[in-house]
Amino acid sequence: MDKSELEVILDAAKYKDVKNNFLMKEEQHILKLTARICGKSLSMSDDEWSVGLNAVSYAIDTFNPDKGELWGYASIVIKSRLTDYYRRTRGSEILVD
């Protein structure tokens, strides 16, 4: 990761407008990463997309560059959040005959 990208990520953790711009710029990357973790195709209208986007936002806020790269950390956070999401929603699905 080059220094300017790292600076943008660190600024995104401090400034809401920088974070929003970063997240908008990286929407397709976040969608593809979340879809890969889910193991299925996703669109921005899927709940998993929202979970992934919120997970990346959290990852930006808690990112420590001394421990690795943002996207590796974000992948871990997305996977954890999706696991929680699936556990919460698993019992709420009702099958209709």
Short mmCIF file of C-alpha atoms in Angstrom, two decimals:
data_model
loop_
_atom_site.label_atom_id
_atom_site.label_comp_id
_atom_site.label_asym_id
_atom_site.label_seq_id
_atom_site.Cartn_x
_atom_site.Cartn_y
_atom_site.Cartn_z
CA MET A 1 0.00 0.00 0.00
CA ASP A 2 1.52 3.32 -0.96
CA LYS A 3 1.74 6.17 1.50
CA SER A 4 -0.99 8.30 -0.08
CA GLU A 5 -3.51 5.42 0.07
CA LEU A 6 -2.62 4.82 3.70
CA GLU A 7 -3.05 8.53 4.43
CA VAL A 8 -6.51 8.50 2.85
CA ILE A 9 -7.52 5.50 4.97
CA LEU A 10 -6.22 7.11 8.16
CA ASP A 11 -7.97 10.38 7.28
CA ALA A 12 -11.17 8.41 6.59
CA ALA A 13 -11.06 7.18 10.18
CA LYS A 14 -10.98 10.80 11.38
CA TYR A 15 -13.24 12.64 8.94
CA LYS A 16 -16.74 11.53 7.98
CA ASP A 17 -16.67 13.18 4.53
CA VAL A 18 -13.36 11.51 3.65
CA LYS A 19 -14.76 8.15 4.78
CA ASN A 20 -17.95 8.60 2.75
CA ASN A 21 -15.93 9.48 -0.36
CA PHE A 22 -13.64 6.48 0.18
CA LEU A 23 -16.60 4.12 0.64
CA MET A 24 -18.32 5.48 -2.48
CA LYS A 25 -15.11 5.10 -4.49
CA GLU A 26 -14.65 1.52 -3.27
CA GLU A 27 -18.32 0.37 -3.57
CA GLN A 28 -17.64 -2.18 -6.30
CA HIS A 29 -14.61 -3.56 -4.45
CA ILE A 30 -16.65 -3.91 -1.25
CA LEU A 31 -19.51 -5.56 -3.16
CA LYS A 32 -17.17 -8.09 -4.84
CA LEU A 33 -15.35 -8.82 -1.57
CA THR A 34 -18.64 -9.35 0.29
CA ALA A 35 -19.99 -11.55 -2.51
CA ARG A 36 -16.81 -13.67 -2.45
CA ILE A 37 -17.11 -14.12 1.31
CA CYS A 38 -20.83 -15.00 0.96
CA GLY A 39 -20.12 -17.39 -1.87
CA LYS A 40 -22.90 -15.96 -4.00
CA SER A 41 -23.64 -13.15 -6.40
CA LEU A 42 -24.83 -9.93 -4.73
CA SER A 43 -26.28 -6.60 -5.73
CA MET A 44 -26.52 -3.39 -3.78
CA SER A 45 -30.13 -4.20 -2.92
CA ASP A 46 -29.12 -7.28 -0.87
CA ASP A 47 -28.91 -7.16 2.90
CA GLU A 48 -25.42 -8.68 2.74
CA TRP A 49 -24.24 -5.59 0.83
CA SER A 50 -25.33 -3.36 3.71
CA VAL A 51 -23.65 -5.66 6.22
CA GLY A 52 -20.43 -5.58 4.17
CA LEU A 53 -20.48 -1.81 3.76
CA ASN A 54 -21.01 -1.25 7.49
CA ALA A 55 -18.26 -3.77 8.26
CA VAL A 56 -15.78 -1.89 6.05
CA SER A 57 -16.76 1.39 7.71
CA TYR A 58 -16.04 -0.20 11.10
CA ALA A 59 -12.77 -1.65 9.77
CA ILE A 60 -11.66 1.83 8.68
CA ASP A 61 -12.42 3.21 12.15
CA THR A 62 -10.45 0.49 13.93
CA PHE A 63 -7.69 -0.11 11.36
CA ASN A 64 -4.10 -0.32 12.63
CA PRO A 65 -1.58 -0.17 9.76
CA ASP A 66 1.08 -1.83 11.94
CA LYS A 67 -0.98 -5.04 11.93
CA GLY A 68 -1.48 -5.40 8.17
CA GLU A 69 -3.45 -4.04 5.25
CA LEU A 70 -6.97 -2.66 5.38
CA TRP A 71 -8.57 -5.12 2.97
CA GLY A 72 -7.28 -8.18 4.82
CA TYR A 73 -8.64 -6.78 8.06
CA ALA A 74 -11.89 -5.71 6.39
CA SER A 75 -12.36 -9.27 5.07
CA ILE A 76 -12.18 -10.62 8.61
CA VAL A 77 -14.67 -8.02 9.87
CA ILE A 78 -17.06 -8.68 6.95
CA LYS A 79 -16.96 -12.44 7.55
CA SER A 80 -17.65 -11.96 11.27
CA ARG A 81 -20.51 -9.54 10.65
CA LEU A 82 -22.07 -11.80 8.01
CA THR A 83 -21.87 -14.75 10.39
CA ASP A 84 -23.71 -12.70 13.02
CA TYR A 85 -26.25 -11.54 10.42
CA TYR A 86 -26.98 -15.11 9.29
CA ARG A 87 -27.34 -16.30 12.88
CA ARG A 88 -29.82 -13.50 13.64
CA THR A 89 -31.91 -14.01 10.51
CA ARG A 90 -31.84 -17.80 10.34
CA GLY A 91 -34.74 -18.21 12.75
CA SER A 92 -36.79 -15.39 11.28
CA GLU A 93 -37.43 -17.07 7.93
CA ILE A 94 -40.89 -18.60 7.70
CA LEU A 95 -41.61 -21.19 5.05
CA VAL A 96 -44.99 -20.86 3.36
CA ASP A 97 -46.58 -23.84 1.59
#
